[in-house]
Short mmCIF file of C-alpha atoms in Angstrom, two decimals:
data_model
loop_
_atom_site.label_atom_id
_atom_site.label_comp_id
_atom_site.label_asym_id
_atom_site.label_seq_id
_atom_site.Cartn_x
_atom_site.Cartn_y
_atom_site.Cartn_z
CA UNK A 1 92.04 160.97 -22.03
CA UNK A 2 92.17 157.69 -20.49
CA UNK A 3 92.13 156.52 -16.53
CA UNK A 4 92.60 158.97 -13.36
CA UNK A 5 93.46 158.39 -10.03
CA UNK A 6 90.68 159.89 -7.76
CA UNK A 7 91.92 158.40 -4.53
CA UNK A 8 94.63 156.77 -2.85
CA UNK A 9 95.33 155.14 0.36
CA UNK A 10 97.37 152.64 1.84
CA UNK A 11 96.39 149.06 3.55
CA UNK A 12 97.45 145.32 3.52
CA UNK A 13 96.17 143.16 1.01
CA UNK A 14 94.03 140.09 1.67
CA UNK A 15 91.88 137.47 -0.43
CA UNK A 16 89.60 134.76 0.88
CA UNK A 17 90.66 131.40 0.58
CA UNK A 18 89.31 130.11 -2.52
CA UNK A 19 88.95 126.60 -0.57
CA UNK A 20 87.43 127.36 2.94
CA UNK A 21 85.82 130.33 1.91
CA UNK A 22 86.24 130.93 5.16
CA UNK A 23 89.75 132.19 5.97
CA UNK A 24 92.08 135.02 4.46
CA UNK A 25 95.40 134.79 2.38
CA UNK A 26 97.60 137.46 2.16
CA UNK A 27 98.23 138.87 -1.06
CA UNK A 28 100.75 141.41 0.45
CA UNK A 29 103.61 141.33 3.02
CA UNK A 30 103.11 144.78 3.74
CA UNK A 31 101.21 147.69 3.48
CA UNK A 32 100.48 148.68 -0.60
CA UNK A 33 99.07 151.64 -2.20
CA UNK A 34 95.55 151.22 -3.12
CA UNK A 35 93.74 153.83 -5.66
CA UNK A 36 90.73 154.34 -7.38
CA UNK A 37 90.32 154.97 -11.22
CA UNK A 38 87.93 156.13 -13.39
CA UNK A 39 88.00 156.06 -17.19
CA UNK A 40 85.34 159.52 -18.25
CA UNK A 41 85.09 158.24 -21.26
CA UNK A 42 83.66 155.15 -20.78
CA UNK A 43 82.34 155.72 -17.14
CA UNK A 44 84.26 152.79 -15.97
CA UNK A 45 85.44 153.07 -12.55
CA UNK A 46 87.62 150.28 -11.03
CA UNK A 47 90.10 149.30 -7.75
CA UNK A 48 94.14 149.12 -8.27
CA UNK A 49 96.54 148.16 -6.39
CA UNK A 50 100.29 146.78 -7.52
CA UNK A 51 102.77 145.25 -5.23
CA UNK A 52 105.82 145.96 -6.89
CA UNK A 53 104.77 144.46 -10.32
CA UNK A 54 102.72 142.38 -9.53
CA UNK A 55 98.95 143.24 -9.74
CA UNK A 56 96.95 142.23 -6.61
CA UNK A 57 93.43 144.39 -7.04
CA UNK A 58 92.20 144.78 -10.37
CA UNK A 59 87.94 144.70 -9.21
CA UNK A 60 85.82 146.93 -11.44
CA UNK A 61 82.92 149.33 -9.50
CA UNK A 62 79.55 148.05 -9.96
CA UNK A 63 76.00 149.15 -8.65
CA UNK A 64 75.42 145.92 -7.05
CA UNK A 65 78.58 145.66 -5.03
CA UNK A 66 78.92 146.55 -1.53
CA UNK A 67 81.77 147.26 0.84
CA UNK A 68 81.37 146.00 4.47
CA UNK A 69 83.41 146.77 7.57
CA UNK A 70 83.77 143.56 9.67
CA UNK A 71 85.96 145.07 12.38
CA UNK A 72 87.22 148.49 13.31
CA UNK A 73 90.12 148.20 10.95
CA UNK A 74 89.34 145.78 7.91
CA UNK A 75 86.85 146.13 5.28
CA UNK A 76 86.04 143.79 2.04
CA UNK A 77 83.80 143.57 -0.79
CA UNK A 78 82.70 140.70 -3.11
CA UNK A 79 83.68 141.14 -6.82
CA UNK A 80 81.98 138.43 -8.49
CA UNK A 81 83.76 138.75 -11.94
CA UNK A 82 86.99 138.07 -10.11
CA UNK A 83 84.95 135.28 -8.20
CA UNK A 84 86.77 136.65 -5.26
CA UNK A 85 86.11 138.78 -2.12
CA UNK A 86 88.84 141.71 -1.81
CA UNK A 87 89.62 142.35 2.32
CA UNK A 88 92.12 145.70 3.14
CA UNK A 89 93.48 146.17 6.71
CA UNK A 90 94.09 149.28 7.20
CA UNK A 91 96.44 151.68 9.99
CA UNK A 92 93.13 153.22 11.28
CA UNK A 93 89.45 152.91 11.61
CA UNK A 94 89.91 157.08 9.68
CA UNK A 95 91.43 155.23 7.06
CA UNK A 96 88.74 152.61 6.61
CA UNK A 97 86.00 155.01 6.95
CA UNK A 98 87.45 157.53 3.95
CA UNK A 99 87.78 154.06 2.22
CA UNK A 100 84.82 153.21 2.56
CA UNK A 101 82.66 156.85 1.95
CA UNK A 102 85.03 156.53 -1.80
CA UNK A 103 83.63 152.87 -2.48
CA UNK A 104 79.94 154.79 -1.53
CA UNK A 105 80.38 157.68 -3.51
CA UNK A 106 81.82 155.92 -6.70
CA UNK A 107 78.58 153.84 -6.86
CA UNK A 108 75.95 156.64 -6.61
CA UNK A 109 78.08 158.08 -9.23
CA UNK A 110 77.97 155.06 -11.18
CA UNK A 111 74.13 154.59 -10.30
CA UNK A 112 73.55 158.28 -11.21
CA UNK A 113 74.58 157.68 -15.19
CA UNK A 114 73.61 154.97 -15.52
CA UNK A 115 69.95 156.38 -14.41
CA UNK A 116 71.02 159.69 -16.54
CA UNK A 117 71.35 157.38 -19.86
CA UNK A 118 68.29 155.45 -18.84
CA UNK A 119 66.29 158.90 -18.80
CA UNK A 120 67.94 160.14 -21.74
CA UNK A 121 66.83 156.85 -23.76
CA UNK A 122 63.48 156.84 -22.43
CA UNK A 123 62.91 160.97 -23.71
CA UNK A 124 64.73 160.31 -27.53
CA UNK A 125 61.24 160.20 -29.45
CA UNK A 126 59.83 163.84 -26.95
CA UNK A 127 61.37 166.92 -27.04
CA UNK A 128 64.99 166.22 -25.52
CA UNK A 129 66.00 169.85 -26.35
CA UNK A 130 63.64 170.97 -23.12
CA UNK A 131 66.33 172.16 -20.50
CA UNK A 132 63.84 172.23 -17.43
CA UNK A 133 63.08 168.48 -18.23
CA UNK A 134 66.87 167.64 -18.57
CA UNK A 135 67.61 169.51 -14.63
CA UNK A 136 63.94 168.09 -13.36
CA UNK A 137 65.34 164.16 -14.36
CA UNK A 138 68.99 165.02 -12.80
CA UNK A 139 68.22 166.42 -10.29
CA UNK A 140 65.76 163.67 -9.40
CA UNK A 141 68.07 160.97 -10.46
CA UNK A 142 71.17 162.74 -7.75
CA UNK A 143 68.69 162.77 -4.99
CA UNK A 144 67.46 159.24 -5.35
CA UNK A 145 71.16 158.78 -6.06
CA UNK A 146 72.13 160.26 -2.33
CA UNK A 147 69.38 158.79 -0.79
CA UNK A 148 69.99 155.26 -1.81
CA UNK A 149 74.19 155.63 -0.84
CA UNK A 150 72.75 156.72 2.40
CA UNK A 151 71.07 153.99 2.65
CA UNK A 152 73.41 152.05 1.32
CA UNK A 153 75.89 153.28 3.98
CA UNK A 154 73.81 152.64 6.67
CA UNK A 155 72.85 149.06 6.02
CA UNK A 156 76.84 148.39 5.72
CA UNK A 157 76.88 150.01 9.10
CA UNK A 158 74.45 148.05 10.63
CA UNK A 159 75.56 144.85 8.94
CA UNK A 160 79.05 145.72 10.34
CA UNK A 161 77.74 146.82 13.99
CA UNK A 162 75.92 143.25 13.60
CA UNK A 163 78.64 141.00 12.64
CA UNK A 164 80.94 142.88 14.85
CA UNK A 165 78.13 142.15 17.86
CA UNK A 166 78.18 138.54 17.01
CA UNK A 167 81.56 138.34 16.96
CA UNK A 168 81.57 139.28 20.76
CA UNK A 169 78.56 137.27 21.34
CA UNK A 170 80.15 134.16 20.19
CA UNK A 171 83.57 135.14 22.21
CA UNK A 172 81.23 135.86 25.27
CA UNK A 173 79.81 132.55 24.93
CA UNK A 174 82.93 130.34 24.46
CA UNK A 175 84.49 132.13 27.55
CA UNK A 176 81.70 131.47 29.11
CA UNK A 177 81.74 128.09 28.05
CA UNK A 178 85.68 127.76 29.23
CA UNK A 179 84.82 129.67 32.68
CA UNK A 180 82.46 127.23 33.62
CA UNK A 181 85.09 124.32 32.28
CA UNK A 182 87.27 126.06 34.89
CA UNK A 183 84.87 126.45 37.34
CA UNK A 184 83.96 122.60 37.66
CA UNK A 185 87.39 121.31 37.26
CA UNK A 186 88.55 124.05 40.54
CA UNK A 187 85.52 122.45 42.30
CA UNK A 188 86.53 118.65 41.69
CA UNK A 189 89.68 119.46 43.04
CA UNK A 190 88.54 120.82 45.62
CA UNK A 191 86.64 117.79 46.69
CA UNK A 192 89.50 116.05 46.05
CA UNK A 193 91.71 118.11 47.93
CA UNK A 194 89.13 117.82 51.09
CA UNK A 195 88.77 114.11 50.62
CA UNK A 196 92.66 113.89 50.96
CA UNK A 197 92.93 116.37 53.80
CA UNK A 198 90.08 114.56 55.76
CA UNK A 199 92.09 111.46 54.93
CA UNK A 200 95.30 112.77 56.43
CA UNK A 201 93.55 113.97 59.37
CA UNK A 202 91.90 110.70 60.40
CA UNK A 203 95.35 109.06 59.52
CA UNK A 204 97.06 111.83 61.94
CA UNK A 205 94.69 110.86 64.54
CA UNK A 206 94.77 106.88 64.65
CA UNK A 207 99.17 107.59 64.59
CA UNK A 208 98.57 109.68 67.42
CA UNK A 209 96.56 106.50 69.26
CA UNK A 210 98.69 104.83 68.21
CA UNK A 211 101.85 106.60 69.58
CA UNK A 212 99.97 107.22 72.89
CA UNK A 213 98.82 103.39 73.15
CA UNK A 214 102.75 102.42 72.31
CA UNK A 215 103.88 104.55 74.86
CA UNK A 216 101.41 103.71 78.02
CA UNK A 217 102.96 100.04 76.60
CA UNK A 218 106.49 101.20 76.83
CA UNK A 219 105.55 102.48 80.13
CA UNK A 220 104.11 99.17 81.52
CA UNK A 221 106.57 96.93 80.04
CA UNK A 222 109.09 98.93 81.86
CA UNK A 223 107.24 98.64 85.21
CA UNK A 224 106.95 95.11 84.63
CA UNK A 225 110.78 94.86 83.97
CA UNK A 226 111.60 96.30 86.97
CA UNK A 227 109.02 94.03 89.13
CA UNK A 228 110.62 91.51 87.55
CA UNK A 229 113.83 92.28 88.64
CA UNK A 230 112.89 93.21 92.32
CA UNK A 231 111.32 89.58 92.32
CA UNK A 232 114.90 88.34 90.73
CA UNK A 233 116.63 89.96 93.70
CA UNK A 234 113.87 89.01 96.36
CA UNK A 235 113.91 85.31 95.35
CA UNK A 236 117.88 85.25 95.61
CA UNK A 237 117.78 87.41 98.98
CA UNK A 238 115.15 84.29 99.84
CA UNK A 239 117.40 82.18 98.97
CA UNK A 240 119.85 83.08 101.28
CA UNK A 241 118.57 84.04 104.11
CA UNK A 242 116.81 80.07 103.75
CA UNK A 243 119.79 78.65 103.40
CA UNK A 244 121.49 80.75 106.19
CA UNK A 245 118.38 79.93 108.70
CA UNK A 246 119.04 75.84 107.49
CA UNK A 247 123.17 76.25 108.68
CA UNK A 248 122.11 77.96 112.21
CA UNK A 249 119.41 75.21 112.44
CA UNK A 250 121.87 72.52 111.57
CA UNK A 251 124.41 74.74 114.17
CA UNK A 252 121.67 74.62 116.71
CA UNK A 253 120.96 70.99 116.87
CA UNK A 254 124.71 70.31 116.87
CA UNK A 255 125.22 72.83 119.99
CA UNK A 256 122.06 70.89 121.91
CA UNK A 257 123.76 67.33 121.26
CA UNK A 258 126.46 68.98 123.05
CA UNK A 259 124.84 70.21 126.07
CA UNK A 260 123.26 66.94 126.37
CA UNK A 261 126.57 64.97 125.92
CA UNK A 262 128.12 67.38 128.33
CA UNK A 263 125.02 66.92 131.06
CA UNK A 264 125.17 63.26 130.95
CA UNK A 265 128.96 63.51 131.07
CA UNK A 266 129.59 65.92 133.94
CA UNK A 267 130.34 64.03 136.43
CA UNK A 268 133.19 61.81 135.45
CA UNK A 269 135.00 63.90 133.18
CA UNK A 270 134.69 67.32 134.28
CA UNK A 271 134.41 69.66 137.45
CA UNK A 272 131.49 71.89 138.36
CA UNK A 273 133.01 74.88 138.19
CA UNK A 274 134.57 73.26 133.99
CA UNK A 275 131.12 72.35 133.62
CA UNK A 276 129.43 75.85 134.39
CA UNK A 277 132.17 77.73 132.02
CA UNK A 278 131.61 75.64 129.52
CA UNK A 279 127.90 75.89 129.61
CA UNK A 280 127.83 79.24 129.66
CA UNK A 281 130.01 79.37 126.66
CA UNK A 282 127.76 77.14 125.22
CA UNK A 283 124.57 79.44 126.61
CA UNK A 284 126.12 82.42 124.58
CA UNK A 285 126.64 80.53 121.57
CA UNK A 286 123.43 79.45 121.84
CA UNK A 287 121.73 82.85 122.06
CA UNK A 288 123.70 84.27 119.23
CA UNK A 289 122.47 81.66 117.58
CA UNK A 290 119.10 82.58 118.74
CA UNK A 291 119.60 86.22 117.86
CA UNK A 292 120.75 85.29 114.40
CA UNK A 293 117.73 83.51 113.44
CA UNK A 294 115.31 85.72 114.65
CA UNK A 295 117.53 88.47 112.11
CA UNK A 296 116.75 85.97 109.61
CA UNK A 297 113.38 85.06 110.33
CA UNK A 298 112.76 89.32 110.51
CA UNK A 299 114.69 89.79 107.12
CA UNK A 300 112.35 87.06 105.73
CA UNK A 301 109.17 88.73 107.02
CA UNK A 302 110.38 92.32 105.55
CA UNK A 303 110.97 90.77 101.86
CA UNK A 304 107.53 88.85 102.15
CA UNK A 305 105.48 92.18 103.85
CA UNK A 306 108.17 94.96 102.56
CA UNK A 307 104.75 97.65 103.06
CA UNK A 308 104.39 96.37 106.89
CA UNK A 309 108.40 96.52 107.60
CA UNK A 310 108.76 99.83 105.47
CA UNK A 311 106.27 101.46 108.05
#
């Protein structure tokens, strides 16, 4: 009679690295059909799955083997003849869970002849043509059957629940890990970035001293210029006006030598009335002269006291 298909499905093909033990190869580039078989004859049930013509899965069913969902979408299961572990993505977590109920059901039907031939061993020397005995045993044997693929089910639940929780617990804890990384590198450049700034402001204020201190400089060396200057001008203007109050000194003497040559002169060389004109001539002269330095001599006591004259 040979092998029948019982069940088919369709997934991508992994096996664990036979060196890490740790990560997965790929045994297909694509999704591949993947069936289960099962031989009546010699109750043999096993996994198949061909890529092309190649053979990738060829794991036989036993009672001790156990298919475990690690993630919403990927199962696997250890096959220890093969020394290999099988893993099958599949298109959806339906898929996986129909997958997964087969691999169940195949080994409580494994588990449930193999109990059947254990019972039927066990009763050869009694009365093995009893039929009540024969339906008491099976129908024993299919109930602890059920109840141990329940339980079988559930612990690959919870197993898969609890990897899949410690999967996020480990993620949790290495963002965690990288948040708080983040966290202290933000706040050390923040210092930094307050360090700088307090930096720049206390170099902002000593240029602004500075800028104020060169201008009130600018300021004074300007007024000090121009003092300068007015003290150029008022030491020429001295100079001047000295020199002009020294020639109408000089003039002055010159014009009294004359009035005293012409006194003690009068009388033989001149008239009266020549005398008088002259003198009078002489008179004016004299108070121009007069009148001139007392300009001076005013002109000199407005550059020394310019505050008193400017009144």
């Amino acid at each position: 009679m040979g092998e029948q298909p019982l069940f088919t499905t369709s997934a991508h093909v992994f096996e664990i690295d036979p060196d890490t033990k740790k990560s997965w190869l790929p045994s297909s580039k694509q999704a591949v059909p993947v069936s289960f078989y099962c031989d009546p004859m010699r109750s043999h049930h096993r996994i198949i799955s061909v890529d092309g013509t190649k053979v990738i899965i060829n794991s036989s069913i036993t009672q001790n083997m156990h298919f475990m969902k690690t993630s919403a979408k990927f199962g696997q299961w250890s096959d220890p003849r093969a020394n290999t572990v099988y893993g099958l993505g599949f298109s959806s977590e339906n898929d996986l869970n129909k997958f997964a109920e087969k691999f169940n059901e195949t080994k409580a039907t494994i588990s449930t002849k193999s109990t059947q031939q254990s019972s039927a061993i066990d009763t050869n020397g009694y009365n093995t043509d009893s039929t009540e005995s024969k339906n008491e045993i099976t129908s024993s044997s299919l109930n602890n059957s059920k109840v141990l693929w329940r339980m079988e089910a559930e612990l690959s639940n919870l197993k898969s629940r609890n990897e899949e929780i410690s999967i996020l617990l480990q993620n949790y804890r290495d963002d965690n890990k990288q948040l708080k990384s983040k966290v202290q590198r933000l706040e050390e450049q923040k210092n930094t970035l307050t360090t700088e700034c307090n930096q720049k402001d206390l170099r902002n204020e000593k240029m602004l001293d500075l800028e104020e201190q060169q201008n009130i400089n600018l300021q004074t060396i300007e007024k000090l210029r121009k003092e300068l200057q007015g003290q150029e001008i008022l030491e020429e203007e001295n100079e001047r006006l000295t020199s002009q109050c020294q020639d109408l000194i000089r003039e002055n003497e010159v014009l009294k030598k004359q009035i005293s040559s012409l006194t003690s002169n009068g009388d033989g060389e001149l008239t009266n009335t020549k005398l008088m004109l002259k003198l009078k001539t002489l008179q004016g002269t004299l108070g121009n002269r007069i009148g001139d330095l007392q300009s001076v001599h005013a002109e000199i006591s407005s550059l020394l006291n310019p505050q008193e004259y400017s009144c």
